[in-house]
Amino acid sequence: MTQPIREPTVIDSLPKAELHLHLEGSIRPETAVELAARHGMTLTTDEVTARYRYSDFAGFIDTFKWVTSFLRDPADYALITRKLLEELLRQNVVYAEITISTGVMLRRMQNVEANFAAIRETSQIVSFNRLRTAWIFDAARQFGADSAKEVARWACKLRTSGVIAFGMGGDELSFPAVNFLAAFDLARNDGLHIVCHAGEIGGPETVREAVEILGAERIGHGIAVMHDSALADDLTMRRIALENCPTSNLCTGALARQIGKASASLVDHPLLKFIGRGLPVVLSSDDPALFHTDLLTEYSQAASLGLSSKQLLQLAEQSFSAAFLPPLDKRQLLDDFRSATKSAGLL
């Protein structure tokens, strides 16, 4: 899938928040070439671009494993952090909660503390002062409960250095949620927020389990909620946001799987229905490089579904409301957003 032609929206010039964004999934082909060269390998951008084409979730996972194999030391993580933050600034993103695949680092026996220090130091460079960042340590579900608990330990250890949440991604069909209760309890009891990928390729029961067993405060993707009205009502009542990533759901075949068809198109995505019934939804890019997208493109895609300018503004505001921020900080970002909206003549 190539990046769609993007029509501008009222959101483009406004300050934005991005809450579901994987650092390693932001590696553009040119950066992958640079990383490979650092480690004595020759790649072309065409070769990387070819690898970034797949039609199902398994193909995406294989590609993610391949491109992250070029991340071997703190300098590599510093490079991809700088590249991502530059992209976010170009899109006028002022706050980002960025997920780090800590479970993959540990599986490759890397130094988590050194890698994270490089990531954090890069984010504190003066030129990035307009962009506030926070970090989510992510366990890969298919690696099992022991691995997840080790990720949780690291998240707790580095909480005072900017880690705000513990989450779990990967293959949600690999192990039941209850297996990971100890890891999530460890993180929660240490004061970390909780997120979990669910209802991406799994059914609505995976979302319910993520909330009721693991205590998820936000759900990554959650498109399976389209099949369960009672669950949708419950999430609405609890104000548990769904982090919707439409382009991702098309590229991985997750949406096609949810609707029981060989393929899906954007009009099949439940985003519009979720918003219509009052579900808290935030719009995100997920793995922007691997899905040939960015946050501006996601808003343009949402507009093409028929969202009005008012709905787009409400969607953008929801990302600030759902952020894991202290109340006063959240209020300041919301006030800044509304002020910018008013200055642009949109209120």
Short mmCIF file of C-alpha atoms in Angstrom, two decimals:
data_model
loop_
_atom_site.label_atom_id
_atom_site.label_comp_id
_atom_site.label_asym_id
_atom_site.label_seq_id
_atom_site.Cartn_x
_atom_site.Cartn_y
_atom_site.Cartn_z
CA MET A 1 0.00 0.00 0.00
CA THR A 2 1.40 3.39 -0.99
CA GLN A 3 0.74 6.51 1.01
CA PRO A 4 -2.60 7.98 -0.13
CA ILE A 5 -2.84 11.43 -1.61
CA ARG A 6 -3.63 13.62 1.35
CA GLU A 7 -6.19 16.39 1.33
CA PRO A 8 -5.52 19.14 3.89
CA THR A 9 -7.85 19.41 6.88
CA VAL A 10 -8.62 22.02 9.52
CA ILE A 11 -6.38 20.03 11.88
CA ASP A 12 -3.16 20.50 9.91
CA SER A 13 -2.02 23.79 11.45
CA LEU A 14 -3.30 23.09 14.97
CA PRO A 15 -1.31 21.61 17.87
CA LYS A 16 -1.88 17.88 18.12
CA ALA A 17 -1.30 14.92 20.38
CA GLU A 18 -0.29 11.43 19.21
CA LEU A 19 -0.95 8.59 21.65
CA HIS A 20 -0.51 5.32 19.73
CA LEU A 21 2.85 5.47 18.04
CA HIS A 22 5.57 2.83 17.93
CA LEU A 23 9.12 4.17 17.82
CA GLU A 24 10.44 1.20 15.85
CA GLY A 25 7.53 1.41 13.43
CA SER A 26 8.62 4.91 12.42
CA ILE A 27 11.76 3.74 10.57
CA ARG A 28 11.41 5.14 7.05
CA PRO A 29 13.17 3.27 4.22
CA GLU A 30 15.98 5.83 4.04
CA THR A 31 16.67 5.41 7.75
CA ALA A 32 16.64 1.62 7.44
CA VAL A 33 19.30 1.93 4.75
CA GLU A 34 21.38 4.11 7.08
CA LEU A 35 21.00 1.69 9.98
CA ALA A 36 21.98 -1.30 7.85
CA ALA A 37 25.08 0.53 6.58
CA ARG A 38 26.16 1.17 10.17
CA HIS A 39 26.35 -2.57 10.64
CA GLY A 40 28.08 -3.48 7.40
CA MET A 41 25.04 -4.31 5.28
CA THR A 42 23.99 -2.81 1.96
CA LEU A 43 20.33 -2.06 1.33
CA THR A 44 18.51 0.18 -1.11
CA THR A 45 15.39 2.18 -0.38
CA ASP A 46 13.61 0.15 -3.05
CA GLU A 47 14.47 -3.07 -1.22
CA VAL A 48 13.14 -1.70 2.05
CA THR A 49 10.01 -0.35 0.40
CA ALA A 50 9.36 -3.80 -1.08
CA ARG A 51 9.67 -5.34 2.38
CA TYR A 52 7.15 -2.79 3.66
CA ARG A 53 4.41 -4.36 1.54
CA TYR A 54 2.28 -7.11 3.10
CA SER A 55 -1.36 -8.09 3.22
CA ASP A 56 -1.88 -9.64 6.63
CA PHE A 57 -0.91 -9.33 10.27
CA ALA A 58 1.67 -12.12 10.09
CA GLY A 59 3.39 -10.30 7.22
CA PHE A 60 3.49 -7.12 9.26
CA ILE A 61 5.03 -8.93 12.26
CA ASP A 62 7.71 -10.46 10.00
CA THR A 63 8.53 -7.04 8.56
CA PHE A 64 8.67 -5.48 12.02
CA LYS A 65 11.10 -8.20 13.14
CA TRP A 66 13.23 -7.63 10.05
CA VAL A 67 13.57 -3.86 10.26
CA THR A 68 14.14 -3.87 14.02
CA SER A 69 17.03 -6.30 13.53
CA PHE A 70 19.06 -3.24 12.45
CA LEU A 71 18.62 -1.67 15.90
CA ARG A 72 21.64 -2.92 17.82
CA ASP A 73 23.00 -0.19 20.06
CA PRO A 74 22.02 3.09 21.75
CA ALA A 75 23.22 5.17 18.79
CA ASP A 76 20.73 3.38 16.54
CA TYR A 77 17.89 4.22 18.91
CA ALA A 78 19.06 7.83 19.12
CA LEU A 79 18.94 8.07 15.32
CA ILE A 80 15.40 6.77 14.95
CA THR A 81 14.22 8.93 17.84
CA ARG A 82 15.61 12.05 16.20
CA LYS A 83 14.03 11.17 12.86
CA LEU A 84 10.64 10.54 14.45
CA LEU A 85 10.64 13.73 16.52
CA GLU A 86 11.53 15.76 13.43
CA GLU A 87 8.52 14.24 11.67
CA LEU A 88 6.23 15.00 14.58
CA LEU A 89 7.37 18.62 14.74
CA ARG A 90 6.67 19.03 11.02
CA GLN A 91 3.11 17.91 11.75
CA ASN A 92 2.76 20.34 14.68
CA VAL A 93 2.50 17.54 17.22
CA VAL A 94 3.12 19.07 20.64
CA TYR A 95 2.63 15.99 22.80
CA ALA A 96 3.42 12.35 22.02
CA GLU A 97 3.28 9.16 24.03
CA ILE A 98 5.69 6.90 22.18
CA THR A 99 5.74 3.14 22.61
CA ILE A 100 9.10 1.36 22.80
CA SER A 101 9.33 -2.37 22.08
CA THR A 102 11.21 -3.17 25.25
CA GLY A 103 10.30 -6.85 24.99
CA VAL A 104 12.18 -7.03 21.69
CA MET A 105 15.22 -5.32 23.23
CA LEU A 106 15.30 -7.89 26.02
CA ARG A 107 14.84 -10.81 23.64
CA ARG A 108 17.88 -9.58 21.71
CA MET A 109 19.79 -9.21 25.00
CA GLN A 110 20.28 -5.47 24.61
CA ASN A 111 20.92 -2.96 27.36
CA VAL A 112 17.48 -1.47 27.99
CA GLU A 113 18.75 1.25 30.29
CA ALA A 114 21.43 2.41 27.83
CA ASN A 115 19.02 2.34 24.89
CA PHE A 116 16.42 4.32 26.80
CA ALA A 117 19.00 6.84 27.96
CA ALA A 118 19.90 7.49 24.32
CA ILE A 119 16.22 7.84 23.40
CA ARG A 120 15.50 10.20 26.26
CA GLU A 121 18.63 12.31 25.77
CA THR A 122 17.76 12.77 22.11
CA SER A 123 14.24 13.89 23.01
CA GLN A 124 15.69 16.56 25.32
CA ILE A 125 17.72 18.30 22.61
CA VAL A 126 16.89 22.02 22.56
CA SER A 127 15.39 21.86 19.05
CA PHE A 128 12.71 19.47 20.31
CA ASN A 129 11.55 21.71 23.16
CA ARG A 130 8.24 22.42 21.44
CA LEU A 131 7.41 18.72 21.59
CA ARG A 132 6.75 17.05 24.92
CA THR A 133 7.32 13.29 24.94
CA ALA A 134 6.44 10.45 27.28
CA TRP A 135 7.25 6.79 26.90
CA ILE A 136 5.36 3.51 27.06
CA PHE A 137 7.27 0.26 27.58
CA ASP A 138 5.67 -2.50 25.54
CA ALA A 139 5.75 -6.27 26.03
CA ALA A 140 5.22 -8.59 23.07
CA ARG A 141 2.36 -10.90 23.97
CA GLN A 142 3.73 -13.83 21.99
CA PHE A 143 6.91 -13.81 24.12
CA GLY A 144 4.90 -14.96 27.14
CA ALA A 145 4.24 -13.95 30.73
CA ASP A 146 7.80 -14.07 32.07
CA SER A 147 9.04 -11.73 29.35
CA ALA A 148 6.14 -9.35 30.01
CA LYS A 149 6.96 -9.25 33.70
CA GLU A 150 10.57 -8.38 32.92
CA VAL A 151 9.38 -5.49 30.72
CA ALA A 152 7.15 -4.33 33.58
CA ARG A 153 10.14 -4.38 35.95
CA TRP A 154 12.12 -2.16 33.59
CA ALA A 155 9.16 0.19 33.18
CA CYS A 156 8.96 0.54 36.95
CA LYS A 157 12.71 1.06 37.27
CA LEU A 158 12.71 3.85 34.68
CA ARG A 159 9.40 5.45 35.65
CA THR A 160 11.09 8.51 37.11
CA SER A 161 12.99 8.95 33.83
CA GLY A 162 9.87 9.45 31.73
CA VAL A 163 8.19 6.06 31.36
CA ILE A 164 4.50 6.71 32.03
CA ALA A 165 2.82 3.44 31.08
CA PHE A 166 3.19 -0.29 30.58
CA GLY A 167 1.49 -1.93 27.64
CA MET A 168 1.29 -5.10 25.60
CA GLY A 169 1.16 -5.51 21.83
CA GLY A 170 2.03 -8.28 19.42
CA ASP A 171 -0.11 -11.31 18.63
CA GLU A 172 -3.19 -10.94 20.83
CA LEU A 173 -4.29 -14.50 20.00
CA SER A 174 -1.10 -16.12 21.33
CA PHE A 175 -1.84 -16.30 25.08
CA PRO A 176 -4.89 -15.47 27.24
CA ALA A 177 -4.95 -12.16 29.09
CA VAL A 178 -5.00 -13.79 32.53
CA ASN A 179 -1.46 -15.09 31.96
CA PHE A 180 -0.19 -11.51 32.15
CA LEU A 181 -2.00 -10.36 35.27
CA ALA A 182 1.16 -10.38 37.42
CA ALA A 183 3.02 -8.14 34.97
CA PHE A 184 0.19 -5.61 34.79
CA ASP A 185 -0.33 -5.65 38.55
CA LEU A 186 3.37 -4.96 39.06
CA ALA A 187 3.25 -1.94 36.76
CA ARG A 188 0.00 -0.56 38.13
CA ASN A 189 1.08 -0.91 41.74
CA ASP A 190 4.18 1.13 40.95
CA GLY A 191 2.08 3.99 39.61
CA LEU A 192 2.27 3.33 35.88
CA HIS A 193 -0.68 3.73 33.54
CA ILE A 194 -1.94 0.66 31.68
CA VAL A 195 -2.59 0.23 27.96
CA CYS A 196 -3.16 -2.88 25.89
CA HIS A 197 -3.59 -3.80 22.24
CA ALA A 198 -6.87 -5.68 21.91
CA GLY A 199 -9.65 -6.14 19.41
CA GLU A 200 -7.28 -5.62 16.51
CA ILE A 201 -7.38 -9.14 15.10
CA GLY A 202 -9.10 -10.69 18.12
CA GLY A 203 -12.79 -10.47 18.95
CA PRO A 204 -14.54 -8.10 21.36
CA GLU A 205 -13.84 -10.51 24.21
CA THR A 206 -10.15 -9.58 24.00
CA VAL A 207 -11.08 -5.96 24.67
CA ARG A 208 -13.25 -6.90 27.62
CA GLU A 209 -10.45 -9.04 29.06
CA ALA A 210 -7.91 -6.24 28.61
CA VAL A 211 -10.16 -3.91 30.60
CA GLU A 212 -11.60 -6.25 33.23
CA ILE A 213 -8.59 -8.53 33.83
CA LEU A 214 -5.59 -6.34 33.02
CA GLY A 215 -7.07 -2.95 33.93
CA ALA A 216 -6.39 -1.22 30.61
CA GLU A 217 -7.12 2.52 30.70
CA ARG A 218 -6.92 2.81 26.90
CA ILE A 219 -7.24 0.15 24.21
CA GLY A 220 -4.92 -0.08 21.24
CA HIS A 221 -7.11 -0.41 18.12
CA GLY A 222 -10.26 -1.99 19.58
CA ILE A 223 -12.03 -2.20 16.22
CA ALA A 224 -13.70 -5.47 17.31
CA VAL A 225 -15.91 -3.37 19.58
CA MET A 226 -17.97 -2.84 16.41
CA HIS A 227 -19.45 -6.29 17.07
CA ASP A 228 -20.56 -5.74 20.69
CA SER A 229 -22.93 -2.89 21.51
CA ALA A 230 -22.98 -3.68 25.23
CA LEU A 231 -19.20 -3.47 25.35
CA ALA A 232 -19.27 -0.19 23.44
CA ASP A 233 -21.70 1.23 25.98
CA ASP A 234 -19.53 0.03 28.85
CA LEU A 235 -16.39 1.62 27.41
CA THR A 236 -18.30 4.85 26.81
CA MET A 237 -19.51 4.90 30.41
CA ARG A 238 -15.99 4.20 31.74
CA ARG A 239 -14.43 6.72 29.30
CA ILE A 240 -11.91 4.17 28.11
CA ALA A 241 -10.58 5.46 24.81
CA LEU A 242 -10.03 3.37 21.71
CA GLU A 243 -6.80 4.26 19.89
CA ASN A 244 -8.00 3.90 16.29
CA CYS A 245 -5.43 3.58 13.52
CA PRO A 246 -7.41 3.14 10.27
CA THR A 247 -4.54 2.88 7.78
CA SER A 248 -2.84 0.30 9.99
CA ASN A 249 -6.01 -1.77 10.12
CA LEU A 250 -6.15 -1.82 6.32
CA CYS A 251 -2.46 -2.66 5.83
CA THR A 252 -2.39 -5.55 8.30
CA GLY A 253 -5.65 -7.07 7.10
CA ALA A 254 -7.09 -6.61 10.61
CA LEU A 255 -10.17 -4.78 9.36
CA ALA A 256 -10.80 -7.34 6.64
CA ARG A 257 -10.60 -10.05 9.28
CA GLN A 258 -13.08 -8.22 11.50
CA ILE A 259 -15.66 -7.89 8.74
CA GLY A 260 -15.08 -11.43 7.45
CA LYS A 261 -13.97 -10.46 3.95
CA ALA A 262 -10.87 -11.04 1.85
CA SER A 263 -10.20 -7.32 1.76
CA ALA A 264 -11.52 -4.11 3.29
CA SER A 265 -11.63 -0.44 2.40
CA LEU A 266 -11.62 2.67 4.51
CA VAL A 267 -15.41 2.94 4.43
CA ASP A 268 -15.58 -0.36 6.33
CA HIS A 269 -13.76 1.13 9.32
CA PRO A 270 -15.93 1.65 12.44
CA LEU A 271 -14.36 5.01 13.37
CA LEU A 272 -17.38 7.02 12.21
CA LYS A 273 -19.82 4.74 14.04
CA PHE A 274 -17.73 4.86 17.21
CA ILE A 275 -17.77 8.65 17.17
CA GLY A 276 -21.47 8.70 16.41
CA ARG A 277 -22.34 6.67 19.48
CA GLY A 278 -20.13 8.76 21.77
CA LEU A 279 -17.28 6.32 22.29
CA PRO A 280 -14.07 8.10 23.27
CA VAL A 281 -11.76 7.63 20.28
CA VAL A 282 -8.32 8.99 19.51
CA LEU A 283 -6.77 8.93 16.06
CA SER A 284 -3.21 7.68 15.65
CA SER A 285 -0.71 6.48 13.07
CA ASP A 286 0.55 3.32 14.88
CA ASP A 287 3.64 2.34 12.81
CA PRO A 288 3.67 5.27 10.36
CA ALA A 289 6.64 4.22 8.23
CA LEU A 290 5.51 0.61 7.91
CA PHE A 291 2.01 1.74 6.96
CA HIS A 292 3.05 4.61 4.66
CA THR A 293 1.17 7.17 6.70
CA ASP A 294 1.47 9.90 9.32
CA LEU A 295 -0.90 11.66 11.71
CA LEU A 296 -1.93 14.33 9.19
CA THR A 297 -2.84 11.59 6.73
CA GLU A 298 -4.95 9.83 9.34
CA TYR A 299 -6.98 13.00 9.90
CA SER A 300 -7.36 13.40 6.14
CA GLN A 301 -8.60 9.81 5.92
CA ALA A 302 -11.07 10.49 8.72
CA ALA A 303 -12.36 13.54 6.87
CA SER A 304 -12.88 11.44 3.75
CA LEU A 305 -15.22 9.21 5.77
CA GLY A 306 -17.52 12.17 6.22
CA LEU A 307 -16.41 13.68 9.52
CA SER A 308 -17.26 17.35 9.69
CA SER A 309 -14.73 19.98 10.69
CA LYS A 310 -16.39 20.13 14.10
CA GLN A 311 -16.03 16.37 14.54
CA LEU A 312 -12.38 16.49 13.47
CA LEU A 313 -11.72 19.18 16.08
CA GLN A 314 -13.46 17.10 18.73
CA LEU A 315 -11.41 14.07 17.68
CA ALA A 316 -8.18 16.05 17.97
CA GLU A 317 -9.20 17.41 21.36
CA GLN A 318 -9.95 13.90 22.60
CA SER A 319 -6.28 12.98 22.18
CA PHE A 320 -5.35 15.59 24.75
CA SER A 321 -8.19 14.52 27.04
CA ALA A 322 -7.11 10.85 26.91
CA ALA A 323 -3.42 11.58 27.49
CA PHE A 324 -1.65 10.27 30.57
CA LEU A 325 -0.84 13.71 31.91
CA PRO A 326 -1.22 15.43 35.28
CA PRO A 327 -4.50 17.40 35.33
CA LEU A 328 -2.88 20.85 35.22
CA ASP A 329 -0.63 19.89 32.30
CA LYS A 330 -3.56 18.40 30.42
CA ARG A 331 -5.62 21.53 31.04
CA GLN A 332 -2.81 23.72 29.66
CA LEU A 333 -2.54 21.68 26.45
CA LEU A 334 -6.31 21.72 26.02
CA ASP A 335 -6.38 25.48 26.55
CA ASP A 336 -3.57 25.93 24.02
CA PHE A 337 -5.46 23.78 21.50
CA ARG A 338 -8.69 25.73 21.95
CA SER A 339 -6.83 29.03 21.73
CA ALA A 340 -5.20 27.95 18.46
CA THR A 341 -8.56 26.81 17.15
CA LYS A 342 -10.11 30.16 17.99
CA SER A 343 -7.20 32.08 16.42
CA ALA A 344 -7.66 30.07 13.23
CA GLY A 345 -11.30 31.14 13.12
CA LEU A 346 -12.57 27.62 13.69
CA LEU A 347 -14.63 28.37 16.82
#
